[in-house]
């Protein structure tokens, strides 16, 4: 794509006579002087100290007025660390996402991991391998494939799985030798998307036909024995009845498939690193697919704990590697106008979704990556 | 444009050229004009462009000995200048919400009344302000992509390297940014009939 000559002329004309003082500026740089617009260095420490004091004061005030909770006392000395991968819509309504890496220690998020347009908007998930050396995503569309790249997104390689892919949902096995994904039932009459497992060393694919339903998310347990899935089995009309909708588990060999939470719309399930909890988005109310809370439960569906209570979208939870924190997507800081649009899903112009983090008990919610009204952002993975 | 020729010649020669200490002056003279004016366009502030670029080049100078190539240095200079311009723009909006837009309407009408003679200094100034105003309709990323490709003549792959994003992302922003810019710069039928 080359320059547009008409725009080039207009842009060039707009700045053609900007005085540059090239030689003077070069001399200043060689003499160690920065631009005149930069603050004198002698003022910087004072400015920094004032800013730091203000931040500390604001932090103290916010800490004092935080909502009370009865969920127990969190270990406040532990702070979230590592790097969170989050998906960010390229432009409103473009249906394509970048995936960025947000480094918690430096609060920076400059790096883009994955090519935009290759990550489907329905489930723009990118996940690092358990050893952190690779990342994978599923490219759907005209040339679907599982793509495995270096941990920074470089050198992507397509992996031919030999069967149609669906949704972009996948999970690494804990030992990094296999990838489970949602496949397409080859029966053209079926809308089912059963789980399949690709052995990366042999290329063999095993389909778990026991899971021949419609799944919106799933995850592989840390001990490798079990899958948790959200969605439900299909009836004769290729639909999920309301009572069948929910959270399911199945052994990794396809046996013992059964629901653990029925009659609820559940999305974006993730297993905690120690395998003792499942985190997911739990829909509340019946006014469309919008109002969700982040919740956790034991792997048998017991001990359900709803962690958030925002009136809009709190969803897409992702555990920290140490299991103490949960990142999630929320529109809690969107403008009132944008919240109305989100609630009505008007024209697909939803936005105002940022990335947040909270302790695993639901306390200490913090905004990590803010969002403009045009933006849709959600965490997709977290590594140490 | 002379700067264009210099830029292209330097880019052609620079891909395999090591960014040695002695060549910084040549690199600076070749690229400072384009980086400064790009920063002015992204910041929508003609006066700020050279200062922002000087700061960007100062950062390049500090790292000059360790840079692998002139292309690398060029990308770094553009990236730093663009990021500084975005920050400058955000600060400008906070400190002066009306900013550039103030008075533009009256200038636009005065220009129309004067018959839009392009040689008239007032008309030329108004036209420049109209372009900077139109750039405000673009998101910062769209603006950066349009400026880097349509003003600075960078390939989309190079713009992607500058912005630290994928080429496909640049193309998406470029397409949308150009559409918005054309829409803002093209007179409506009512305006043309005046």
Coordinates of C-alpha atoms in Angstrom, one line a residue:
Chain A
X1 CA 0.0 0.0 0.0
X2 CA 1.7 3.2 -1.2
X3 CA 1.1 6.9 -0.3
X4 CA -2.0 8.5 -1.5
X5 CA -0.7 11.4 -3.7
X6 CA -3.6 13.8 -2.9
X7 CA -3.4 13.3 0.8
X8 CA 0.3 13.5 0.6
X9 CA 0.1 17.0 -1.0
X10 CA -2.4 18.3 1.5
X11 CA -0.3 16.9 4.5
X12 CA 2.9 18.2 3.0
X13 CA 1.5 21.6 2.5
X14 CA 0.2 21.8 6.0
X15 CA 3.7 21.5 7.5
X16 CA 5.9 22.6 4.6
X17 CA 7.0 25.9 6.2
X18 CA 7.5 24.6 9.7
X19 CA 10.8 26.1 10.8
X20 CA 13.3 23.4 11.5
X21 CA 16.6 25.0 12.5
X22 CA 18.3 21.7 11.6
X23 CA 21.9 22.7 12.3
X24 CA 21.1 24.4 15.6
X25 CA 19.2 21.5 16.9
X26 CA 21.9 19.1 15.8
X27 CA 24.4 21.1 17.7
X28 CA 22.2 21.1 20.8
X29 CA 21.9 17.3 20.7
X30 CA 25.6 16.9 20.3
X31 CA 26.0 19.3 23.2
X32 CA 23.7 17.2 25.4
X33 CA 20.8 19.6 25.3
X34 CA 17.3 18.2 24.9
X35 CA 14.5 20.0 23.1
X36 CA 13.3 23.3 24.5
X37 CA 9.9 21.8 25.3
X38 CA 11.4 19.4 27.8
X39 CA 11.4 20.5 31.4
X40 CA 14.7 21.7 32.8
X41 CA 16.3 18.7 34.5
X42 CA 16.6 20.5 37.8
X43 CA 12.9 20.6 38.1
X44 CA 12.3 17.0 37.3
X45 CA 13.1 15.5 40.7
X46 CA 10.8 18.0 42.4
X47 CA 8.1 17.3 39.9
X48 CA 8.6 13.6 40.4
X49 CA 8.4 13.8 44.2
X50 CA 5.2 15.9 44.1
X51 CA 3.6 13.4 41.6
X52 CA 4.7 10.5 43.7
X53 CA 3.3 12.1 46.9
X54 CA 0.0 12.8 45.1
X55 CA -0.2 9.2 43.8
X56 CA 0.5 7.9 47.3
X57 CA -2.1 10.2 48.8
X58 CA -4.8 9.2 46.3
X59 CA -3.9 5.5 46.8
X60 CA -4.3 5.9 50.5
X61 CA -7.7 7.6 50.2
X62 CA -8.9 5.0 47.7
X63 CA -7.7 2.2 50.0
X64 CA -9.6 3.7 53.0
X65 CA -12.8 4.1 51.1
X66 CA -12.8 0.7 49.3
X67 CA -15.9 -1.4 49.7
X68 CA -16.0 -3.6 52.8
X69 CA -16.1 -7.3 52.1
X70 CA -16.9 -10.3 54.2
X71 CA -14.9 -12.7 52.0
X72 CA -12.0 -12.9 54.4
X73 CA -8.8 -11.0 54.8
X74 CA -6.6 -11.1 51.7
X75 CA -2.8 -11.1 52.0
X76 CA -2.3 -7.4 51.0
X77 CA 1.5 -7.8 50.8
X78 CA 1.3 -9.8 47.6
X79 CA 1.0 -7.8 44.5
X80 CA 0.2 -9.1 41.0
X81 CA 3.3 -9.8 38.9
X82 CA 4.1 -11.2 35.5
X83 CA 2.7 -10.4 32.1
X84 CA -0.9 -10.4 31.0
X85 CA -1.8 -10.9 27.3
X86 CA -4.9 -9.0 26.4
X87 CA -6.9 -8.7 23.2
X88 CA -7.7 -5.3 21.9
X89 CA -10.1 -4.6 19.0
X90 CA -8.1 -2.9 16.2
X91 CA -10.9 -0.5 15.5
X92 CA -14.6 -0.2 16.4
X93 CA -16.5 -2.8 14.4
X94 CA -13.5 -4.2 12.6
X95 CA -13.9 -7.6 14.1
X96 CA -10.1 -8.0 14.3
X97 CA -7.9 -7.9 17.4
X98 CA -4.4 -7.3 18.3
X99 CA -3.1 -9.2 21.3
X100 CA -0.8 -7.1 23.5
X101 CA 1.5 -8.1 26.4
X102 CA 1.0 -6.0 29.5
X103 CA 4.0 -6.2 31.9
X104 CA 2.7 -5.6 35.4
X105 CA 6.0 -4.6 36.9
X106 CA 6.5 -1.8 34.5
X107 CA 2.9 -1.1 33.6
X108 CA 3.8 -1.1 30.0
X109 CA 1.9 -2.6 27.1
X110 CA 3.7 -1.7 23.9
X111 CA 4.3 -5.1 22.4
X112 CA 1.8 -6.6 20.0
X113 CA 2.1 -10.4 20.0
X114 CA -0.2 -11.5 17.2
X115 CA -1.1 -10.3 13.8
X116 CA -4.4 -8.5 13.7
X117 CA -7.1 -9.9 11.6
X118 CA -5.9 -13.5 12.2
X119 CA -7.4 -13.7 15.6
X120 CA -11.2 -14.2 15.4
X121 CA -13.3 -11.7 17.3
X122 CA -15.5 -14.3 18.7
X123 CA -12.7 -15.8 20.8
X124 CA -9.5 -13.9 20.3
X125 CA -7.5 -16.2 22.6
X126 CA -3.8 -16.5 22.5
X127 CA -2.2 -18.7 25.1
X128 CA 1.4 -19.3 26.1
X129 CA 2.6 -22.8 26.4
X130 CA 2.9 -24.1 30.0
X131 CA 6.7 -23.6 29.9
X132 CA 6.3 -20.1 28.5
X133 CA 8.5 -20.6 25.4
X134 CA 5.7 -20.6 22.8
X135 CA 2.3 -19.2 22.2
X136 CA -0.6 -20.5 20.2
X137 CA -3.8 -19.3 18.7
X138 CA -6.4 -20.6 16.3
X139 CA -6.9 -18.9 13.1
X140 CA -10.3 -19.5 11.7
X141 CA -11.7 -18.1 8.4
X142 CA -10.6 -19.0 4.9
X143 CA -7.5 -20.9 6.0
X144 CA -8.1 -22.2 9.5
X145 CA -5.2 -23.5 11.4
X146 CA -3.6 -23.8 14.8
X147 CA -0.7 -21.4 14.8
X148 CA 2.2 -21.8 17.1
X149 CA 4.8 -19.1 17.5
X150 CA 7.6 -18.1 19.7
X151 CA 6.6 -16.5 23.0
X152 CA 6.8 -13.0 21.6
X153 CA 4.7 -13.9 18.6
X154 CA 7.6 -14.2 16.1
X155 CA 8.0 -17.1 13.6
X156 CA 4.4 -18.3 13.5
X157 CA 4.0 -21.7 12.1
X158 CA 0.7 -23.2 10.9
X159 CA -0.1 -26.6 12.3
X160 CA -2.3 -28.7 10.0
X161 CA -4.8 -30.5 12.2
X162 CA -6.5 -32.3 9.3
X163 CA -10.0 -31.5 10.5
X164 CA -12.1 -28.3 10.3
X165 CA -11.7 -25.9 13.2
X166 CA -14.3 -23.8 14.9
X167 CA -14.5 -20.8 17.2
X168 CA -10.8 -20.4 17.9
X169 CA -11.1 -22.1 21.3
X170 CA -8.2 -24.2 22.4
X171 CA -6.0 -25.1 25.4
X172 CA -2.5 -26.5 25.9
X173 CA -2.1 -29.8 27.8
X174 CA -0.1 -29.2 31.0
X175 CA 3.0 -30.8 29.6
X176 CA 2.8 -28.8 26.4
X177 CA 2.7 -31.8 24.1
X178 CA -0.9 -31.6 23.0
X179 CA -3.5 -29.0 22.2
X180 CA -7.2 -29.4 22.6
X181 CA -9.5 -27.4 20.3
X182 CA -13.1 -27.3 19.2
X183 CA -13.6 -29.0 15.9
X184 CA -16.5 -29.0 13.5
X185 CA -18.7 -32.1 13.4
X186 CA -18.3 -33.3 9.8
X187 CA -22.0 -34.0 9.5
X188 CA -23.3 -31.0 7.6
X189 CA -26.6 -31.2 9.4
X190 CA -24.9 -30.8 12.8
X191 CA -23.9 -27.6 14.5
X192 CA -21.9 -29.4 17.1
X193 CA -18.3 -28.6 17.9
X194 CA -16.8 -31.5 19.8
X195 CA -13.5 -31.3 21.5
X196 CA -10.5 -32.7 19.7
X197 CA -7.0 -33.2 20.9
X198 CA -3.9 -32.8 18.6
X199 CA -0.7 -34.6 19.6
X200 CA 2.0 -32.1 18.6
X201 CA 4.6 -34.8 18.3
X202 CA 2.7 -37.3 16.1
X203 CA 0.1 -35.0 14.5
X204 CA -2.6 -37.5 15.5
X205 CA -6.0 -36.0 16.3
X206 CA -8.5 -37.7 18.7
X207 CA -12.0 -36.4 18.7
X208 CA -14.0 -36.7 22.0
X209 CA -17.4 -37.5 20.5
X210 CA -18.9 -37.7 24.0
X211 CA -18.6 -33.9 23.9
X212 CA -20.6 -33.5 20.7
X213 CA -22.3 -30.3 21.8
X214 CA -21.9 -26.5 21.3
X215 CA -19.1 -25.0 23.4
X216 CA -18.3 -21.4 24.0
X217 CA -15.2 -22.0 26.1
X218 CA -13.3 -24.8 27.7
X219 CA -10.1 -25.4 29.7
X220 CA -7.8 -28.2 30.5
X221 CA -7.2 -29.0 34.2
X222 CA -3.6 -28.4 35.5
X223 CA -3.2 -32.1 36.2
X224 CA -4.2 -33.0 32.6
X225 CA -7.1 -35.4 33.6
X226 CA -10.2 -33.2 33.0
X227 CA -11.8 -30.6 30.7
X228 CA -14.2 -28.0 31.9
X229 CA -16.6 -26.7 29.2
X230 CA -19.3 -24.0 29.0
X231 CA -22.2 -24.4 26.7
X232 CA -24.2 -27.6 26.4
X233 CA -25.2 -30.6 24.3
X234 CA -27.4 -30.0 21.3
X235 CA -30.9 -31.3 20.9
X236 CA -32.5 -32.6 17.7
X237 CA -33.0 -29.0 16.5
X238 CA -29.3 -28.1 16.9
X239 CA -30.1 -26.0 19.9
X240 CA -29.2 -26.1 23.5
X241 CA -32.2 -26.2 25.7
X242 CA -32.2 -23.7 28.6
X243 CA -32.0 -26.4 31.2
X244 CA -29.0 -28.0 29.5
X245 CA -27.0 -24.8 29.3
X246 CA -24.2 -24.6 31.8
X247 CA -20.8 -25.8 33.0
X248 CA -19.7 -29.4 32.2
X249 CA -16.7 -31.5 32.9
X250 CA -15.3 -34.6 31.1
X251 CA -12.3 -36.7 31.5
X252 CA -9.5 -36.2 29.0
X253 CA -10.2 -39.6 27.5
X254 CA -13.9 -38.6 26.9
X255 CA -15.4 -40.5 29.8
X256 CA -17.6 -39.3 32.6
X257 CA -19.1 -36.4 30.7
X258 CA -21.6 -34.6 33.0
X259 CA -22.9 -31.1 34.0
X260 CA -21.7 -29.5 37.2
X261 CA -23.8 -26.3 36.9
X262 CA -27.0 -26.5 34.8
X263 CA -29.6 -23.9 33.7
X264 CA -27.1 -21.0 33.7
X265 CA -25.3 -19.2 30.9
X266 CA -21.7 -19.6 31.7
X267 CA -18.8 -18.3 29.6
X268 CA -15.0 -18.2 29.5
X269 CA -14.1 -20.9 32.0
X270 CA -10.5 -21.1 33.3
X271 CA -9.0 -23.6 35.8
X272 CA -7.0 -22.2 38.7
X273 CA -3.3 -23.1 38.6
X274 CA -3.7 -25.4 41.6
X275 CA -6.8 -27.1 40.1
X276 CA -9.1 -26.4 43.0
X277 CA -11.3 -23.7 41.5
X278 CA -12.9 -22.8 38.2
X279 CA -13.4 -19.2 37.3
X280 CA -16.0 -18.1 34.7
X281 CA -18.4 -15.4 33.6
X282 CA -21.9 -16.1 35.0
X283 CA -24.8 -14.3 33.3
X284 CA -27.4 -12.6 35.4
X285 CA -30.9 -11.6 34.4
X286 CA -32.5 -12.4 31.1
X287 CA -31.9 -9.2 29.2
X288 CA -29.6 -10.5 26.5
X289 CA -26.0 -11.7 26.5
X290 CA -24.5 -8.8 28.3
X291 CA -24.8 -8.7 32.1
X292 CA -22.2 -11.0 33.6
X293 CA -20.4 -11.4 36.9
X294 CA -17.1 -13.1 37.5
X295 CA -17.6 -16.2 39.6
X296 CA -15.7 -19.2 40.9
X297 CA -16.7 -22.7 41.9
X298 CA -15.2 -26.0 43.0
X299 CA -14.6 -28.4 40.1
X300 CA -17.6 -30.4 41.1
X301 CA -19.8 -27.2 40.9
X302 CA -20.2 -26.7 44.6
X303 CA -19.2 -23.6 46.6
X304 CA -20.3 -21.1 44.0
X305 CA -18.9 -17.7 44.8
X306 CA -19.9 -14.6 42.7
X307 CA -16.9 -12.2 43.0
X308 CA -18.2 -9.1 41.2
X309 CA -21.4 -7.2 41.2
X310 CA -21.2 -4.5 38.5
X311 CA -24.4 -4.0 36.6
X312 CA -22.8 -4.5 33.2
X313 CA -20.1 -6.7 31.8
X314 CA -17.6 -8.4 34.2
X315 CA -16.3 -11.4 32.3
X316 CA -13.4 -13.3 30.7
X317 CA -11.5 -14.2 33.9
X318 CA -7.9 -15.2 33.6
X319 CA -6.0 -16.5 36.7
X320 CA -2.6 -15.3 37.6
X321 CA 0.1 -18.0 37.6
X322 CA 0.2 -18.0 41.4
X323 CA -3.6 -18.3 41.6
X324 CA -3.9 -15.2 43.9
X325 CA -5.4 -12.9 41.3
X326 CA -7.9 -12.9 38.5
X327 CA -7.8 -10.5 35.5
X328 CA -11.0 -9.8 33.8
X329 CA -12.8 -7.6 31.2
X330 CA -15.2 -4.9 32.4
X331 CA -17.1 -1.9 31.1
X332 CA -17.5 -0.5 34.6
X333 CA -15.7 2.7 33.7
X334 CA -17.4 3.3 30.4
X335 CA -19.4 6.5 29.8
X336 CA -23.2 6.4 30.5
X337 CA -23.9 6.7 26.8
X338 CA -21.6 3.8 26.0
X339 CA -23.2 1.7 28.7
X340 CA -26.6 2.2 27.1
X341 CA -25.2 1.1 23.8
X342 CA -23.6 -2.0 25.4
X343 CA -26.8 -2.9 27.1
X344 CA -28.8 -2.7 23.9
X345 CA -26.0 -4.0 21.7
X346 CA -27.0 -1.3 19.3
X347 CA -25.4 -1.6 15.9
X348 CA -22.6 -3.7 17.3
X349 CA -20.9 -0.5 18.6
X350 CA -20.1 -1.9 21.9
X351 CA -17.1 -0.5 23.7
X352 CA -15.6 0.8 26.8
X353 CA -14.3 -2.6 27.9
X354 CA -11.0 -2.3 29.8
X355 CA -8.8 -4.9 31.6
X356 CA -9.0 -5.2 35.3
X357 CA -7.4 -7.3 38.0
X358 CA -8.7 -8.3 41.5
X359 CA -7.7 -10.7 44.2
X360 CA -9.0 -14.2 43.8
X361 CA -11.6 -13.5 46.6
X362 CA -13.0 -10.5 44.6
X363 CA -11.5 -7.7 46.6
X364 CA -9.0 -5.0 45.6
X365 CA -10.2 -4.4 42.1
X366 CA -7.8 -2.4 40.0
X367 CA -8.0 -1.1 36.5
X368 CA -4.9 -2.2 34.4
X369 CA -5.7 -1.1 30.9
X370 CA -8.3 1.6 30.4
X371 CA -10.5 1.8 27.5
X372 CA -11.9 4.5 25.3
X373 CA -15.5 4.2 24.3
X374 CA -14.5 2.6 21.0
X375 CA -12.4 -0.1 22.6
X376 CA -13.1 -3.7 23.4
X377 CA -10.3 -5.2 25.6
X378 CA -10.1 -8.5 27.5
X379 CA -7.4 -10.5 29.1
X380 CA -6.5 -13.8 27.4
X381 CA -3.6 -15.2 29.3
X382 CA -1.2 -14.5 32.2
X383 CA 2.3 -15.8 32.6
X384 CA 5.0 -15.3 35.3
Chain B
X1 CA 10.3 17.8 -2.4
X2 CA 14.1 17.8 -1.7
X3 CA 13.7 16.2 1.7
X4 CA 11.9 13.2 0.0
X5 CA 14.8 12.6 -2.3
X6 CA 17.3 12.8 0.5
X7 CA 15.2 10.5 2.6
X8 CA 14.9 7.9 -0.1
X9 CA 18.5 7.9 -0.9
X10 CA 19.5 7.5 2.7
X11 CA 17.0 4.7 3.2
X12 CA 18.3 2.8 0.2
X13 CA 21.8 3.1 1.3
X14 CA 21.0 2.6 5.0
X15 CA 19.6 -0.9 5.1
X16 CA 23.0 -2.4 5.3
X17 CA 24.8 0.5 6.8
X18 CA 26.0 0.2 10.3
X19 CA 25.0 3.1 12.5
X20 CA 28.5 4.2 13.3
X21 CA 29.2 7.1 15.5
X22 CA 30.4 9.4 12.7
X23 CA 27.3 9.1 10.6
X24 CA 24.8 10.5 13.1
X25 CA 25.1 14.0 11.6
X26 CA 24.3 12.7 8.2
X27 CA 21.4 10.6 9.5
X28 CA 20.1 13.6 11.5
X29 CA 20.1 16.0 8.5
X30 CA 18.4 13.4 6.3
X31 CA 15.6 12.4 8.6
X32 CA 15.0 15.3 11.0
X33 CA 12.7 17.3 8.6
X34 CA 10.5 14.3 7.9
X35 CA 10.3 13.2 11.6
X36 CA 9.7 16.8 12.8
X37 CA 6.9 17.4 10.4
X38 CA 5.4 14.0 11.0
X39 CA 5.4 14.8 14.7
X40 CA 3.7 18.1 14.0
X41 CA 1.0 16.4 12.0
X42 CA 0.4 13.7 14.7
X43 CA 0.4 16.3 17.5
X44 CA -1.6 18.6 15.2
X45 CA 0.7 21.3 16.4
X46 CA 3.1 22.8 13.9
X47 CA 5.2 24.6 16.5
X48 CA 5.7 21.5 18.6
X49 CA 6.9 19.2 15.8
X50 CA 10.6 20.2 15.8
X51 CA 10.9 20.1 19.6
X52 CA 9.3 16.7 19.7
X53 CA 11.6 15.4 17.0
X54 CA 14.7 16.9 18.7
X55 CA 13.8 15.0 21.8
X56 CA 13.3 11.9 19.8
X57 CA 16.7 12.3 18.0
X58 CA 18.4 13.0 21.3
X59 CA 17.2 9.6 22.5
X60 CA 18.5 8.0 19.3
X61 CA 21.8 9.8 19.7
X62 CA 22.2 8.3 23.2
X63 CA 21.8 4.8 21.7
X64 CA 23.5 5.4 18.4
X65 CA 26.6 3.3 18.9
X66 CA 24.5 0.2 19.7
X67 CA 22.0 0.5 16.9
X68 CA 22.2 -2.1 14.2
X69 CA 21.5 0.0 11.2
X70 CA 20.3 3.3 10.0
X71 CA 16.9 1.8 9.3
X72 CA 16.7 0.8 12.9
X73 CA 17.7 4.3 13.9
X74 CA 15.1 5.8 11.6
X75 CA 12.4 3.6 13.0
X76 CA 13.4 4.5 16.5
X77 CA 13.4 8.2 15.8
X78 CA 9.9 8.0 14.2
X79 CA 8.6 5.8 17.0
X80 CA 9.9 8.1 19.8
X81 CA 8.6 11.2 18.0
X82 CA 5.2 9.7 17.3
X83 CA 4.8 8.6 20.9
X84 CA 5.9 12.0 22.2
X85 CA 3.5 13.7 19.8
X86 CA 0.6 11.6 21.1
X87 CA 1.5 12.5 24.7
X88 CA 1.9 16.1 23.7
X89 CA -1.5 16.1 22.0
X90 CA -3.2 14.6 25.1
X91 CA -1.5 17.2 27.3
X92 CA -2.6 20.0 24.9
X93 CA -6.2 18.9 25.0
X94 CA -6.1 18.9 28.8
X95 CA -4.5 22.3 29.1
X96 CA -6.5 23.9 26.2
X97 CA -9.6 22.0 25.2
X98 CA -10.5 24.4 22.4
X99 CA -6.9 24.5 21.2
X100 CA -6.5 24.3 17.4
X101 CA -10.2 24.4 16.8
X102 CA -10.7 27.8 18.3
X103 CA -11.1 30.4 15.6
X104 CA -10.9 27.9 12.7
X105 CA -14.5 28.4 11.7
X106 CA -14.1 32.2 11.5
X107 CA -10.9 31.7 9.5
X108 CA -12.7 29.2 7.2
X109 CA -15.5 31.7 6.6
X110 CA -13.0 34.6 6.0
X111 CA -11.1 32.4 3.5
X112 CA -14.3 31.6 1.7
X113 CA -15.2 35.3 1.6
X114 CA -11.8 36.1 0.2
X115 CA -12.5 33.8 -2.7
X116 CA -10.0 31.1 -1.5
X117 CA -7.0 32.4 -3.4
X118 CA -4.3 29.9 -2.7
X119 CA -1.6 32.5 -3.0
X120 CA -3.2 34.6 -0.3
X121 CA -1.2 34.0 3.0
X122 CA -4.4 34.0 5.0
X123 CA -6.0 31.4 2.7
X124 CA -2.8 29.2 2.9
X125 CA -2.8 29.4 6.7
X126 CA -6.5 28.5 6.8
X127 CA -5.9 25.5 4.5
X128 CA -3.1 24.3 6.8
X129 CA -5.3 24.6 9.8
X130 CA -8.1 22.8 8.0
X131 CA -5.8 19.8 7.4
X132 CA -4.7 19.8 11.0
X133 CA -8.3 20.0 12.1
X134 CA -9.3 17.2 9.8
X135 CA -6.5 15.0 11.3
X136 CA -8.3 15.4 14.6
X137 CA -11.1 13.2 13.3
X138 CA -8.7 10.3 13.2
X139 CA -7.8 8.2 16.2
X140 CA -4.1 8.6 17.3
X141 CA -3.2 5.3 15.7
X142 CA -5.0 6.1 12.5
X143 CA -3.3 9.5 12.4
X144 CA 0.1 7.9 13.0
X145 CA -0.4 5.4 10.2
X146 CA -1.7 8.0 7.7
X147 CA 1.2 10.4 8.5
X148 CA 3.9 7.7 8.3
X149 CA 2.7 6.3 5.0
X150 CA 1.0 9.2 3.2
X151 CA 3.3 12.0 4.4
X152 CA 6.6 10.4 5.3
X153 CA 6.4 7.9 2.4
X154 CA 7.2 4.9 4.6
X155 CA 6.2 1.4 3.4
X156 CA 3.4 -0.1 5.5
X157 CA 5.8 -2.7 6.6
X158 CA 8.2 0.0 7.9
X159 CA 5.3 1.9 9.5
X160 CA 4.4 -1.4 11.3
X161 CA 8.0 -1.6 12.6
X162 CA 7.9 2.0 13.7
X163 CA 4.6 1.5 15.6
X164 CA 5.5 -1.9 16.9
X165 CA 2.4 -3.5 15.4
X166 CA 1.5 -5.8 12.6
X167 CA 1.4 -4.7 9.0
X168 CA -2.2 -5.8 8.7
X169 CA -3.0 -3.5 11.6
X170 CA -1.4 -0.6 9.8
X171 CA -3.4 -1.3 6.7
X172 CA -6.6 -1.4 8.7
X173 CA -5.8 1.9 10.4
X174 CA -4.6 3.4 7.1
X175 CA -7.8 2.5 5.3
X176 CA -10.0 3.9 7.9
X177 CA -7.9 6.9 8.5
X178 CA -7.8 7.8 4.9
X179 CA -11.5 7.5 4.5
X180 CA -12.1 9.9 7.5
X181 CA -9.5 12.3 6.2
X182 CA -10.9 12.4 2.7
X183 CA -14.3 12.9 4.1
X184 CA -13.2 15.9 6.2
X185 CA -11.1 17.4 3.4
X186 CA -13.6 17.1 0.6
X187 CA -15.9 20.1 0.4
X188 CA -19.6 19.2 0.7
X189 CA -21.7 20.1 -2.4
X190 CA -23.2 23.0 -0.4
X191 CA -19.7 24.4 0.3
X192 CA -18.7 23.9 -3.3
X193 CA -21.7 25.8 -4.6
X194 CA -20.9 28.9 -2.4

